[in-house]
Coordinates of C-alpha atoms in Angstrom, one line a residue:
X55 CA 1.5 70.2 -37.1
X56 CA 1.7 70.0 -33.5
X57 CA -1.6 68.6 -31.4
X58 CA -3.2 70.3 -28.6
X59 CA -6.3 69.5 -26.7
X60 CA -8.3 72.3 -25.0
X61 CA -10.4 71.0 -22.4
X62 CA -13.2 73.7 -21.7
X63 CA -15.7 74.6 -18.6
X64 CA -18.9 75.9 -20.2
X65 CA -20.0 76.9 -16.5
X66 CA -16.7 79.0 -15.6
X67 CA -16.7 82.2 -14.2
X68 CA -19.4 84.2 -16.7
X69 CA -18.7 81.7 -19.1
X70 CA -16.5 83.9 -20.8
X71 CA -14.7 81.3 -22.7
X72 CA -17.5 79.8 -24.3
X73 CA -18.0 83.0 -26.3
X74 CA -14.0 83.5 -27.1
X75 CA -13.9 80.0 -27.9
X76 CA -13.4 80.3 -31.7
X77 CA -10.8 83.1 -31.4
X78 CA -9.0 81.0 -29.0
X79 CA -9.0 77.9 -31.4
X80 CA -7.8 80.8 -34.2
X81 CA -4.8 81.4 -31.9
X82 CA -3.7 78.2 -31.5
X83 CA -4.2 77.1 -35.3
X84 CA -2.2 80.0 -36.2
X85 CA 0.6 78.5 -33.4
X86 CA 0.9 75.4 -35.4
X87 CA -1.6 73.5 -33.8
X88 CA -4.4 71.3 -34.5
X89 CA -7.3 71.7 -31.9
X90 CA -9.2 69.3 -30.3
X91 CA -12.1 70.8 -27.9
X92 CA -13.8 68.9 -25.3
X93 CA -16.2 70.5 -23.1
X94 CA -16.9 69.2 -19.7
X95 CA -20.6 67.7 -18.6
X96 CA -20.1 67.1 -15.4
X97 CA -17.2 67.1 -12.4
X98 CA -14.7 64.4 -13.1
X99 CA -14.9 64.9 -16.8
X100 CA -11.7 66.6 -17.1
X101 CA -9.8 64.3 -15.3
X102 CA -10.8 61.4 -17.1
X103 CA -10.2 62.8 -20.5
X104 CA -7.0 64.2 -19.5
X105 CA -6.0 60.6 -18.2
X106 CA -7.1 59.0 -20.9
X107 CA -6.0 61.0 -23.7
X108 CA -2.8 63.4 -22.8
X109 CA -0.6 60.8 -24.3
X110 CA -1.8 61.4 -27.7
X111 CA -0.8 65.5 -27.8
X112 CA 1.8 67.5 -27.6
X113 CA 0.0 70.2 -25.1
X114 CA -3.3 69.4 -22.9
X115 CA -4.9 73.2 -22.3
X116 CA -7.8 74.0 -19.6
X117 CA -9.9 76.8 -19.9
X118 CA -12.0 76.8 -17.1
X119 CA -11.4 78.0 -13.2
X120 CA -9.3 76.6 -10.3
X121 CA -11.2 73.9 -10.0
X122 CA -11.3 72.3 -13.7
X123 CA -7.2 72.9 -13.8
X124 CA -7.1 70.8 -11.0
X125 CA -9.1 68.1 -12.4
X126 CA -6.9 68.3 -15.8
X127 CA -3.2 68.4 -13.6
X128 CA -4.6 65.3 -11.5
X129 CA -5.5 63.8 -14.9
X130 CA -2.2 63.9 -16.2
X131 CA -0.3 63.0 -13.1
X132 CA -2.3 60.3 -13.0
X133 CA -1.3 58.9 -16.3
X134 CA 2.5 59.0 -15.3
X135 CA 2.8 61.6 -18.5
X136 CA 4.8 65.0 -18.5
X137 CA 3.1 66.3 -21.7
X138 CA 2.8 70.1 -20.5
X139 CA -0.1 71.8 -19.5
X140 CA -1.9 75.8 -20.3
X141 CA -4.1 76.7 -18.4
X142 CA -6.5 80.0 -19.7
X143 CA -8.1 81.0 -16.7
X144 CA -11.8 81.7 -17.3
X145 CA -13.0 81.3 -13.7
X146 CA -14.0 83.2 -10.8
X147 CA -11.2 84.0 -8.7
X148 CA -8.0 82.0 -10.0
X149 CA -5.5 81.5 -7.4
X150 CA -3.5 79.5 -9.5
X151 CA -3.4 81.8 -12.1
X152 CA -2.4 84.7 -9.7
X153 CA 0.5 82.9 -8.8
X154 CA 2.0 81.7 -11.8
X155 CA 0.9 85.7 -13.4
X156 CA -1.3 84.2 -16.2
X157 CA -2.9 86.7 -17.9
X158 CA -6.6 87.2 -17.2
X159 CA -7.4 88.3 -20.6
X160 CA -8.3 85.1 -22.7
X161 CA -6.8 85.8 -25.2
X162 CA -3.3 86.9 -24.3
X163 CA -3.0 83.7 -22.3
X164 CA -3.4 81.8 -25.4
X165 CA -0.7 83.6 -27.1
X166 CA 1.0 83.1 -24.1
X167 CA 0.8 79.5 -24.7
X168 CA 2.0 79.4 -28.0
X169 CA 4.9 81.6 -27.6
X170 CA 5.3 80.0 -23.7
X171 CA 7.5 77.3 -22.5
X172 CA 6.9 75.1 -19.8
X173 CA 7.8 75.0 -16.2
X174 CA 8.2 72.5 -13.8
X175 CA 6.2 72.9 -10.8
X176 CA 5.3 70.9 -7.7
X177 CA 1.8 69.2 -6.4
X178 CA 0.4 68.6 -3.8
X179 CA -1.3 65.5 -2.4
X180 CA -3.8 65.2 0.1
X181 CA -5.3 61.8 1.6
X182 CA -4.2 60.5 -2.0
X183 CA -5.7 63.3 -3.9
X184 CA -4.4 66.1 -6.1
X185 CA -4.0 69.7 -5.3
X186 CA -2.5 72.0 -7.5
X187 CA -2.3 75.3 -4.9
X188 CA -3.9 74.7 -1.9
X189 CA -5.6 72.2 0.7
X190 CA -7.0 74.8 3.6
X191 CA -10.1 74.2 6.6
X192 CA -11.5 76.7 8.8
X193 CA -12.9 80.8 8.3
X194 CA -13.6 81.9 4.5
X195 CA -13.1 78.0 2.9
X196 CA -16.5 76.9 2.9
X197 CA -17.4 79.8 1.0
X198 CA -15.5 78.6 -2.0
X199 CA -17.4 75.2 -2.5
X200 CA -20.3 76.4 -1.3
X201 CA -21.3 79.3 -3.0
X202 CA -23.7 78.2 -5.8
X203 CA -22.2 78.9 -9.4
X204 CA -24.7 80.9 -10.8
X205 CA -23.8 83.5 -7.9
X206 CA -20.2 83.4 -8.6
X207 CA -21.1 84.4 -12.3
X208 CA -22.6 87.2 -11.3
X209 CA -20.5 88.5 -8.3
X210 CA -17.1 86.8 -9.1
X211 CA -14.3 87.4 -6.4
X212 CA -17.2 89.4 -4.4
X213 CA -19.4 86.3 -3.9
X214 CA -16.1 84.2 -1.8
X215 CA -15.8 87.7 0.0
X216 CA -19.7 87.5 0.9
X217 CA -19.6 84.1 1.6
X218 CA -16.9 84.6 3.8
X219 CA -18.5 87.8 5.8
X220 CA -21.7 85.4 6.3
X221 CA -19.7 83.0 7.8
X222 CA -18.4 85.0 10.2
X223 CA -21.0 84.9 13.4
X224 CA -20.7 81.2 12.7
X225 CA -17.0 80.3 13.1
X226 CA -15.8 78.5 15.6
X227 CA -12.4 76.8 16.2
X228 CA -10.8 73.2 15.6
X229 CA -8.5 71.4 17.6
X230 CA -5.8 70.3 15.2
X231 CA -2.3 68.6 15.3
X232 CA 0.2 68.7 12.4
X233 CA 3.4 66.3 12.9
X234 CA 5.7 68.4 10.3
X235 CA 8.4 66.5 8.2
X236 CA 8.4 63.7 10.6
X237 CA 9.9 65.5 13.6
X238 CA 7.9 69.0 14.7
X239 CA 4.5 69.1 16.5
X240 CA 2.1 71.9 16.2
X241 CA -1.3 71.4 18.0
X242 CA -3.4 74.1 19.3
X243 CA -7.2 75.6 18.1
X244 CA -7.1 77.2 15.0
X245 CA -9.7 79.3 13.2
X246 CA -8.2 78.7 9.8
X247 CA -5.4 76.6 8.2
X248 CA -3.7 76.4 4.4
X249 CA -1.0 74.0 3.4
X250 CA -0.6 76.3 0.3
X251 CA 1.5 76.4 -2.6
X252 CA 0.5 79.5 -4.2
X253 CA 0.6 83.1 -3.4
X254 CA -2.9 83.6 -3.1
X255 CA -5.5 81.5 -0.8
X256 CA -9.4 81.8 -1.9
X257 CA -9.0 85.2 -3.3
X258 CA -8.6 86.8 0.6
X259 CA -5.3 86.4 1.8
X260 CA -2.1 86.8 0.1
X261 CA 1.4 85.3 0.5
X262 CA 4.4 87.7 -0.1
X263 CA 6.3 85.9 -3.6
X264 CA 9.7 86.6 -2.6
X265 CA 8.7 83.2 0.4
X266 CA 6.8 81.4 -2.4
X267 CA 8.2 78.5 -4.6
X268 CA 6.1 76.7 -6.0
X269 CA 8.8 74.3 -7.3
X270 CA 11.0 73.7 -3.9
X271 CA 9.9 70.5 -2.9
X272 CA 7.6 72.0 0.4
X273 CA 4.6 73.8 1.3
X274 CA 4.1 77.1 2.7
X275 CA 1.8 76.0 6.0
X276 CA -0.5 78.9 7.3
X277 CA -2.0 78.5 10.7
X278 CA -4.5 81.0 12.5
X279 CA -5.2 80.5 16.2
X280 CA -8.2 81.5 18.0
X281 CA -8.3 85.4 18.8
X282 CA -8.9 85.6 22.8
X283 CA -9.3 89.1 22.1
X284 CA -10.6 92.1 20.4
X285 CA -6.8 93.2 20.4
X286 CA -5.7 89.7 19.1
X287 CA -8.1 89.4 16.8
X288 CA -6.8 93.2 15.3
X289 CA -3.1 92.0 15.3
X290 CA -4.0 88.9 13.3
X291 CA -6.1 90.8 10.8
X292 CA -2.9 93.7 11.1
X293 CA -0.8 90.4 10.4
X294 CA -3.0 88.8 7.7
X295 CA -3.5 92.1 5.6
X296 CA 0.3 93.1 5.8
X297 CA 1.9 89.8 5.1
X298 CA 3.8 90.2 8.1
X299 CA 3.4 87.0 10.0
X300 CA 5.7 87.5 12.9
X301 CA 2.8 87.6 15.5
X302 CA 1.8 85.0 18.4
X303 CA -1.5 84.9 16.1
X304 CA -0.5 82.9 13.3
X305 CA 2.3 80.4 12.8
X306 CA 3.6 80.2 9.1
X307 CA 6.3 77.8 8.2
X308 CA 7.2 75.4 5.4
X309 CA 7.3 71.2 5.2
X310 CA 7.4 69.0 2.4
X311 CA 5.2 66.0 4.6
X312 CA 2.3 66.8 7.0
X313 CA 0.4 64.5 9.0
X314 CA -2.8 65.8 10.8
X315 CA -4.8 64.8 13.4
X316 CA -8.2 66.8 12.9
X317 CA -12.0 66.1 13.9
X318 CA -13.1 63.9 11.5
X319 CA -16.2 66.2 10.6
X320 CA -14.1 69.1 9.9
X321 CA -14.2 69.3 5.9
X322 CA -11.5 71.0 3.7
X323 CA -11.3 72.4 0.5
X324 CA -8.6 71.5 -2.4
X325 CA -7.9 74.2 -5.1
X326 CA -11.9 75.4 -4.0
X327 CA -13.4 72.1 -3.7
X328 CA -14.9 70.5 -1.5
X329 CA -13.2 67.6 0.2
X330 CA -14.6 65.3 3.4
X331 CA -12.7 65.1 6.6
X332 CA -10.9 62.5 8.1
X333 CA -9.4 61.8 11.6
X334 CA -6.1 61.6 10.0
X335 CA -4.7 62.6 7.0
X336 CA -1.1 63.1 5.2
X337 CA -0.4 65.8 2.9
X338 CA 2.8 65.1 1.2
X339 CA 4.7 67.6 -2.1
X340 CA 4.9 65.8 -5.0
X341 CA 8.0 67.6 -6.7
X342 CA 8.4 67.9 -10.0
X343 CA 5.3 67.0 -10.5
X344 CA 4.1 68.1 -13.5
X345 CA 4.8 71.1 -16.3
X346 CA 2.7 74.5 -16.9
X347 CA 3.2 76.5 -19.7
X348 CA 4.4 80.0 -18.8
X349 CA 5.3 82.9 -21.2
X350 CA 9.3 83.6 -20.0
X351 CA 8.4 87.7 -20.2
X352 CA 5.9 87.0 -17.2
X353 CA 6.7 84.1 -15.2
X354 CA 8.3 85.8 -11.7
X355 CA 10.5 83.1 -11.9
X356 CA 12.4 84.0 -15.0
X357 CA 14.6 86.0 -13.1
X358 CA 16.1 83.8 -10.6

């Protein structure tokens, strides 16, 4: 019998896995595999249990939110292992799971599991630490650390949509240079930025998936300027909201190695969490980085 080890978040999303927890193990023992659970205490936890114990299974699954996957994938990157990863998305928004089309019902993405195989996909890395979708700064990203868990239970998506409207009156711009790939400079104010490998960013803004690959060695890199204007303002929204990004607003492009020069107080937020700024930092794809179990009849990259 094959061995898997679920690593749970009891404080996910409405803690919805906590209560499908034993038909979850069901589906997995009926897969052929024996379970091991762990659930998390505290941040960190699921890093350092899937670093330290990922060698000894055959599959390492997260049921949690954005934020625990990323601990797990940095976990087993970290320990130079390719045993492959599920992820049953039990969190608030799930970006990650957007993107790769994991099913949202609990179940089903356990059977997708079992009957899944895995893909290899890219990550990212960012002043030496993991990202699995997305390292972003500026309008809406504060919101995702900072809205208080117990709020995101109750409001889901809504409460990073909130969060976002009451940061509004409050945003202002950053000065920020990226040196792309070692040879392109873009520098200007910007109001928002994502190096993102995902097609959704913080449940607002959404990347068309016939541009995203989120195993081509690169990122997709976002970049919102400061609206001078109530017209620019309307084309950047028009631009944002119609994923057609051929406006003097927003600069989107691709690079596998960025270097930025930012104010160091300007924070930014990997896969929802919070991380502290820097004067400079390097974001660099790691490809083939590590593999995600996807069921073939969903993944959007079956057919390529």
């Amino acid at each position: 019998m094959k061995r898997l080890l679920l690593i749970l978040n009891p404080c996910s999303g409405k803690k919805r896995a906590n209560r499908a927890l034993a038909e979850i193990v069901s589906i997995f023992n009926r897969g052929g595999y024996d379970v091991t659970v762990y659930t998390t205490a505290a941040r960190g936890d699921a890093t350092q249990v899937a670093a330290s114990r990922c060698r000894e299974f055959d599959c390492v699954v997260c049921a949690g939110g954005d934020g625990t996957f990323n601990e797990v994938v940095s976990g087993v990157y970290a320990a130079g292992s390719d045993t492959p990863i599920g992820y049953i998305p039990a969190g608030s928004t799930n970006d990650f799971a957007s993107s790769m089309n994991l099913s949202r019902n609990l179940l089903q993405a356990a059977r997708d599991i079992v009957e899944g195989e895995p893909r290899t996909l890219d990550l990212g890395s960012f002043n030496g630490r993991c990202f699995s979708y997305v390292a972003s700064f500026g309008a809406f990203t504060r919101a995702s650390y900072a809205t208080s868990q117990s709020v995101k239970n109750a409001l889901g998506h809504l409460a990073y949509v909130l969060g976002g409207i009451k940061e509004l009156p409050s945003i202002r711009s950053r000065h920020v240079r990226f040196l792309l790939d070692h040879e392109t400079v873009l520098e200007d104010d910007y109001i928002f930025g994502a190096i993102s490998n995902s097609t959704s960013v913080a449940g607002i803004l959404t990347l068309s998936p016939e541009i995203v690959d989120m195993n081509d060695g690169v990122f997709e890199l976002l970049l919102v300027r400061k609206p001078q204007s109530l017209m620019e303002l309307s084309d950047c929204v028009l631009a944002l909201t119609t994923q057609d990004y051929h406006t003097p607003m927003l600069t989107f492009t691709s690079a596998s190695h960025l270097e930025i020069d930012a104010p160091a107080d300007m924070d930014w937020t990997l896969d929802g969490e919070q991380a502290k700024g820097q004067a400079h930092c390097v974001a660099e794809n790691l490809h083939n980085a590590v593999k995600v179990i996807v069921n073939p009849a969903t993944d959007p990259s079956a057919a390529e």
